[in-house]
Amino acid sequence: MTVKIDWDKKEIILGVKDLTSQDYAHSGHYFEDNLPIRTYLGRSVHEESQKYRSETDPAYSREVIVKYETNLLNFHIIIQGRVDGVYEKDGSIVVEEIKSVFNIAGVKQGIENGVYEAFFEQAEYYIWLLKMQSDKRVTGYLLFVGIADGQTERIPVKFNEKALMRKFENRISSIIKESELKREWQKKQREFAEKLEFPFPTKREFQQEMMDEVEGALLRHQDIMISAPTGVGKTIAALFPALRYALYRGMRIFFVTSKTTQQRIVMDSLKLLLKRKSGATVINIRAKEKMCPNEDYFCHPDFCPFIREYPKRLRTSTAIEELMHKKIITPEDVYASGIFHRLCPFELSLDVSLKCDAIVCDYNYVFDPSVYLRRFFSEKYDDSILIIDEAHNLYQRGMAYYSPELNRAKVIELMQFASKHDAPVFTEFIEILEPLEDYFKKLEKFGIEERSNAKEYLVNLDTDFFDELEEKTEQLAVKYYVYKKEIAVPSKDDPFQQFIMDLGIFCYVLSLGGDEFAHIYCRKEDGNVLKILCCDPSRQLGERISGLYSTIAMSATLEPQQFYRDVLGFDRDRTTLRRFPSPFPKANRKIIINAKVSTKYTQRHKFYEKIANFITDITALREGNYLVFFSSYQFLENVYSHMPAHRLDIIVQHRSMCENERAIVITRLSEEKGILVFAVQGGIFSEGVDYPGDTAIGAIIIGPGLPQYSFEQEVMKNYYQERYGMGFEYAYLYPGMNRTIQAAGRVIRSETDKGIIVLADERFATRYYNSLFPPDWYERSPDELISKNCVEDISQFWAGVDAIKKLN
Ligand code: SF4
């Protein structure tokens, strides 16, 4: 529990763990046996031991609550705790604290080195608390249980009341001092927050309104979702009021994004806002892989010098103070400090973040069940404000977090590998993999016999089977680490380790249960896959959001807002929905619908040539670069093959194109003219990328970017129909139109940008589709955008642009 101090009542409420001299997360034992599933195993060892003790000793009571009140240093102190086990023997009360360790063999050495000091101190406090409530003699011991070897060791606790009382007084005194310093610091922060100024001399159109909305939501202790196009200055409009509010009240801000590039923009905004003055400190947390200085990373003290004795070295180093002094802490700062002090840069960034007022990071660190920041989100976090940038992206991410897969080909590969190796651990792997492979076979047989040999079909997974598999795998995981330790071959791409983690995530999601999850078996050419499909991440995302003080979700395309509110898990009753129009002059853009082509799946083949000619005609009207966005790669390739031969300057996005290749393309666009980029909606050229000035003067959207028809989309459609009565809309239309509007938004990125946005497809002329256009695209009705002659309308637009240019 966290220490609570009430200065008015002069009262301190705290737990026994708050009294111990070391922070548990840093007490050394954690890093000495740092396994990915260590926490879980520790818990299960705990439960098993308690169960065994209860069954074998009728005098044994588990999870005994202790509470004691006393006065010290003018404060009334209330201490609470929960002892693992208590029993009576020979007239004495005995305290038994269970501690799981990796291997019993290392316990004695660990005790000599003071690694378990906090555990002994904790047990001493329990003895003392029980003594204060009883006339009987109280003793105690630590019961160490080895996860790897299954051995136990009882170590008696030496209880020295005098020494413990000295420690108690020192600890309470330091808690009071810390609190005084914090109060002093908060006073300064309040003054700083009051003086915090908007960092620009003027505000953009709608920026003040957006700030007022954000502040209003914070004051109401509610959430807000804001849809505002490029140009409003969303980042600073959310950050400024949120930071002021948070600093004033001693709260923390998390600003999460889906891309690293966005994080850099946020950090730049914070730099402007804070001007490196004292009063607030912010950090940008970067992913572990990117922060690791090792070529092959294997986060274990036996293999990595940066994590060996990390807690001790961190305590004796000046790394945290130096970083805190910087105020705006970048990943590069933390990396350099980590190298200098020989501390894992990623762990260092997490440790520094505890002292920061604002944390800028990826969505994953708040929402991903595998990597979320436990140090912030495992207990109460209602003193944190969350800002979600480009929040429409969280929907797909959320589904991905809760849609794990198991691949049959990988299981077979592991079995083959294991059968060629003699170590007993591989024999045990086979004992786990074989039943899983049999399970795959059973599901396939079911598909062939009961589902007409379908390639994809729904299955009902046997949760008992997976529970048992998970339990065995967890035990085996420890043995595997022991084996790895013995042979000392570190590797980050260890397929067995990957399997253990994949199975763990799979079983975790399976255990969640719920209508939003579908179990699917897919017989694919590249391997058969068993998948849990999360159709709707709202329950899981909503749990996190509801625990925060307030959440501000914003995006240029958060439409329809009700859809995003539902699928992102925002509470209808405590969420305000707001939208702002584009602040850029409407005269700078021409938005037009060509309804004379159809891109429907069943019709599009008739229009390949027509579309190719249309693209050629409108891009010939003015020299410049154009972005042409399709709904799929296949469609793109078909139209491309019909492009006239003279259009040689076409860059085609291919399926595996990465962000570096995109950067090369954008550099070309900034240096040349006359290039067409053929890309897909929802891809790296249509979202999270800017084409400033003349880099691109037109976006041509060929059909709405609806997700392709697939078995999974249909499963989702059925789910959404059941849940919201809007199957097609939630599964296809809304996410599809979001991609379209994102792609359309690439051209006009500043108030001086001029360009055309062309939407080619008959469906864009129907209300079902065009009612989803941003309202600032038209005056009264989206029908105004339907053109009878696109070429002529676009010519006129460019002529008008030239005429204004001449006048100026
Ligand atoms: S330095 Fe790299 S390998 Fe070592 S603990 Fe950190 S991330 Fe893991």
Short mmCIF file of C-alpha atoms in Angstrom, two decimals, residues 8-195:
data_model
loop_
_atom_site.label_atom_id
_atom_site.label_comp_id
_atom_site.label_asym_id
_atom_site.label_seq_id
_atom_site.Cartn_x
_atom_site.Cartn_y
_atom_site.Cartn_z
CA ASP A 8 -4.50 18.01 9.37
CA LYS A 9 -5.27 14.96 11.46
CA LYS A 10 -1.55 14.30 12.05
CA GLU A 11 -2.08 10.70 11.02
CA ILE A 12 0.02 8.22 9.04
CA ILE A 13 -1.46 5.02 7.60
CA LEU A 14 1.00 2.57 6.13
CA GLY A 15 1.71 -1.09 5.47
CA VAL A 16 4.47 -3.24 6.92
CA LYS A 17 6.25 -3.32 3.58
CA ASP A 18 6.41 0.48 3.67
CA LEU A 19 8.45 0.18 6.86
CA THR A 20 11.16 -2.08 5.54
CA SER A 21 14.47 -0.51 4.68
CA GLN A 22 14.60 -1.47 1.02
CA ASP A 23 12.24 -1.04 -1.81
CA TYR A 24 10.94 -4.47 -2.73
CA ALA A 25 11.17 -3.89 -6.43
CA HIS A 26 14.84 -3.18 -5.92
CA SER A 27 15.74 -5.59 -3.18
CA GLY A 28 18.17 -7.50 -5.31
CA HIS A 29 16.45 -10.85 -5.37
CA TYR A 30 14.26 -9.64 -8.23
CA PHE A 31 17.15 -9.17 -10.57
CA GLU A 32 19.09 -12.17 -9.41
CA ASP A 33 16.45 -14.45 -10.88
CA ASN A 34 14.81 -12.16 -13.35
CA LEU A 35 12.56 -14.48 -15.33
CA PRO A 36 9.69 -13.23 -17.44
CA ILE A 37 7.24 -15.34 -15.47
CA ARG A 38 9.04 -15.00 -12.15
CA THR A 39 6.27 -13.00 -10.52
CA TYR A 40 3.62 -15.50 -11.45
CA LEU A 41 5.70 -18.45 -10.34
CA GLY A 42 6.48 -16.76 -7.05
CA ARG A 43 2.78 -16.29 -6.47
CA SER A 44 1.92 -19.86 -7.31
CA VAL A 45 4.72 -21.20 -5.07
CA HIS A 46 3.26 -19.04 -2.34
CA GLU A 47 -0.23 -20.38 -2.79
CA GLU A 48 0.94 -23.98 -3.03
CA SER A 49 2.98 -23.70 0.14
CA GLN A 50 0.11 -22.11 2.05
CA LYS A 51 -2.26 -24.78 0.81
CA TYR A 52 0.09 -27.54 1.90
CA ARG A 53 0.64 -25.95 5.33
CA SER A 54 -3.12 -25.55 5.90
CA GLU A 55 -3.76 -29.16 4.97
CA THR A 56 -1.00 -30.60 7.12
CA ASP A 57 -1.28 -28.37 10.21
CA PRO A 58 -4.73 -27.65 11.67
CA ALA A 59 -3.22 -24.87 13.81
CA TYR A 60 -2.03 -23.00 10.72
CA SER A 61 -3.93 -19.87 9.55
CA ARG A 62 -3.08 -18.23 6.25
CA GLU A 63 -3.20 -14.54 5.27
CA VAL A 64 -3.59 -13.29 8.83
CA ILE A 65 -4.41 -9.58 9.01
CA VAL A 66 -2.52 -7.56 11.60
CA LYS A 67 -3.18 -3.98 12.59
CA TYR A 68 -1.64 -1.80 15.25
CA GLU A 69 -1.96 1.84 16.25
CA THR A 70 0.62 3.87 18.10
CA ASN A 71 1.86 7.43 18.57
CA LEU A 72 5.26 8.66 17.51
CA LEU A 73 6.83 12.03 16.68
CA ASN A 74 3.49 13.78 17.24
CA PHE A 75 1.76 11.55 14.72
CA HIS A 76 -0.85 8.87 15.17
CA ILE A 77 0.48 5.84 13.25
CA ILE A 78 -1.73 3.06 11.91
CA ILE A 79 0.19 0.03 10.66
CA GLN A 80 -1.47 -2.70 8.63
CA GLY A 81 -0.14 -5.95 7.26
CA ARG A 82 -0.95 -9.48 6.22
CA VAL A 83 1.16 -12.40 7.38
CA ASP A 84 1.47 -15.40 5.04
CA GLY A 85 0.93 -17.87 7.88
CA VAL A 86 0.56 -17.93 11.67
CA TYR A 87 0.23 -20.90 14.03
CA GLU A 88 0.65 -21.78 17.67
CA LYS A 89 3.23 -24.22 18.92
CA ASP A 90 4.12 -25.10 22.50
CA GLY A 91 2.25 -22.05 23.75
CA SER A 92 4.04 -19.67 21.39
CA ILE A 93 2.74 -17.87 18.32
CA VAL A 94 4.84 -18.53 15.23
CA VAL A 95 5.02 -16.23 12.20
CA GLU A 96 5.81 -17.93 8.90
CA GLU A 97 6.65 -15.78 5.89
CA ILE A 98 7.01 -17.62 2.59
CA LYS A 99 9.58 -16.35 0.12
CA SER A 100 10.12 -17.87 -3.28
CA VAL A 101 13.65 -17.90 -4.66
CA PHE A 102 15.04 -19.23 -7.88
CA ASN A 103 17.23 -21.87 -6.28
CA ILE A 104 17.59 -22.86 -2.61
CA ALA A 105 21.33 -23.40 -3.10
CA GLY A 106 21.85 -19.63 -3.30
CA VAL A 107 19.90 -18.68 -0.17
CA LYS A 108 22.71 -18.89 2.40
CA GLN A 109 24.99 -16.79 0.22
CA GLY A 110 22.17 -14.34 -0.36
CA ILE A 111 21.61 -13.97 3.38
CA GLU A 112 25.32 -13.32 3.95
CA ASN A 113 25.25 -10.64 1.24
CA GLY A 114 22.21 -8.97 2.78
CA VAL A 115 20.02 -9.67 -0.26
CA TYR A 116 17.07 -10.75 1.90
CA GLU A 117 17.42 -8.06 4.52
CA ALA A 118 14.00 -6.60 3.70
CA PHE A 119 12.33 -10.01 4.13
CA PHE A 120 13.79 -10.48 7.62
CA GLU A 121 12.81 -6.98 8.61
CA GLN A 122 9.28 -7.55 7.36
CA ALA A 123 9.00 -10.73 9.46
CA GLU A 124 10.38 -8.89 12.51
CA TYR A 125 7.65 -6.29 12.16
CA TYR A 126 5.00 -9.01 12.02
CA ILE A 127 6.43 -10.57 15.17
CA TRP A 128 6.36 -7.18 16.88
CA LEU A 129 2.76 -6.42 15.78
CA LEU A 130 1.52 -9.79 17.01
CA LYS A 131 3.46 -9.34 20.25
CA MET A 132 1.68 -6.05 20.87
CA GLN A 133 -1.64 -7.84 20.65
CA SER A 134 -0.87 -10.91 22.71
CA ASP A 135 0.72 -11.95 25.98
CA LYS A 136 2.24 -15.00 24.40
CA ARG A 137 5.75 -15.40 23.16
CA VAL A 138 6.03 -14.72 19.42
CA THR A 139 8.73 -16.14 17.16
CA GLY A 140 9.05 -16.43 13.44
CA TYR A 141 10.99 -17.69 10.47
CA LEU A 142 11.27 -17.29 6.74
CA LEU A 143 10.33 -20.30 4.66
CA PHE A 144 12.35 -20.09 1.45
CA VAL A 145 10.94 -22.18 -1.39
CA GLY A 146 13.07 -22.84 -4.48
CA ILE A 147 11.16 -22.52 -7.75
CA ALA A 148 13.77 -24.40 -9.76
CA ASP A 149 14.61 -27.24 -7.36
CA GLY A 150 11.41 -27.43 -5.30
CA GLN A 151 13.50 -27.48 -2.07
CA THR A 152 12.65 -25.51 1.06
CA GLU A 153 14.77 -23.94 3.78
CA ARG A 154 13.55 -22.53 7.11
CA ILE A 155 15.59 -19.68 8.46
CA PRO A 156 14.69 -18.39 11.95
CA VAL A 157 14.17 -14.66 12.32
CA LYS A 158 16.28 -13.03 15.04
CA PHE A 159 13.91 -10.60 16.72
CA ASN A 160 15.61 -7.65 18.36
CA GLU A 161 12.89 -5.32 19.58
CA LYS A 162 15.19 -2.47 20.58
CA ALA A 163 16.95 -2.41 17.22
CA LEU A 164 13.63 -2.73 15.39
CA MET A 165 12.15 0.22 17.31
CA ARG A 166 15.14 2.32 16.35
CA LYS A 167 14.54 1.40 12.71
CA PHE A 168 10.83 2.11 13.12
CA GLU A 169 11.48 5.58 14.52
CA ASN A 170 14.02 6.33 11.78
CA ARG A 171 11.65 5.17 9.10
CA ILE A 172 8.70 7.21 10.41
CA SER A 173 10.95 10.21 10.76
CA SER A 174 12.16 9.87 7.16
CA ILE A 175 8.56 9.39 5.94
CA ILE A 176 7.59 12.65 7.67
CA LYS A 177 10.64 14.42 6.24
CA GLU A 178 9.91 13.09 2.74
CA SER A 179 6.34 14.25 3.07
CA GLU A 180 7.47 17.70 4.23
CA LEU A 181 9.81 17.96 1.25
CA LYS A 182 7.02 16.81 -1.02
CA ARG A 183 4.67 19.41 0.39
CA GLU A 184 7.31 22.04 -0.15
CA TRP A 185 7.91 20.77 -3.67
CA GLN A 186 4.22 20.71 -4.42
CA LYS A 187 3.90 24.28 -3.23
CA LYS A 188 6.62 25.26 -5.70
CA GLN A 189 4.94 23.22 -8.41
CA ARG A 190 1.66 25.01 -7.75
CA GLU A 191 3.41 28.34 -8.11
CA PHE A 192 5.08 27.08 -11.26
CA ALA A 193 1.74 25.82 -12.61
CA GLU A 194 0.13 29.19 -11.94
CA LYS A 195 2.88 30.94 -13.87
#
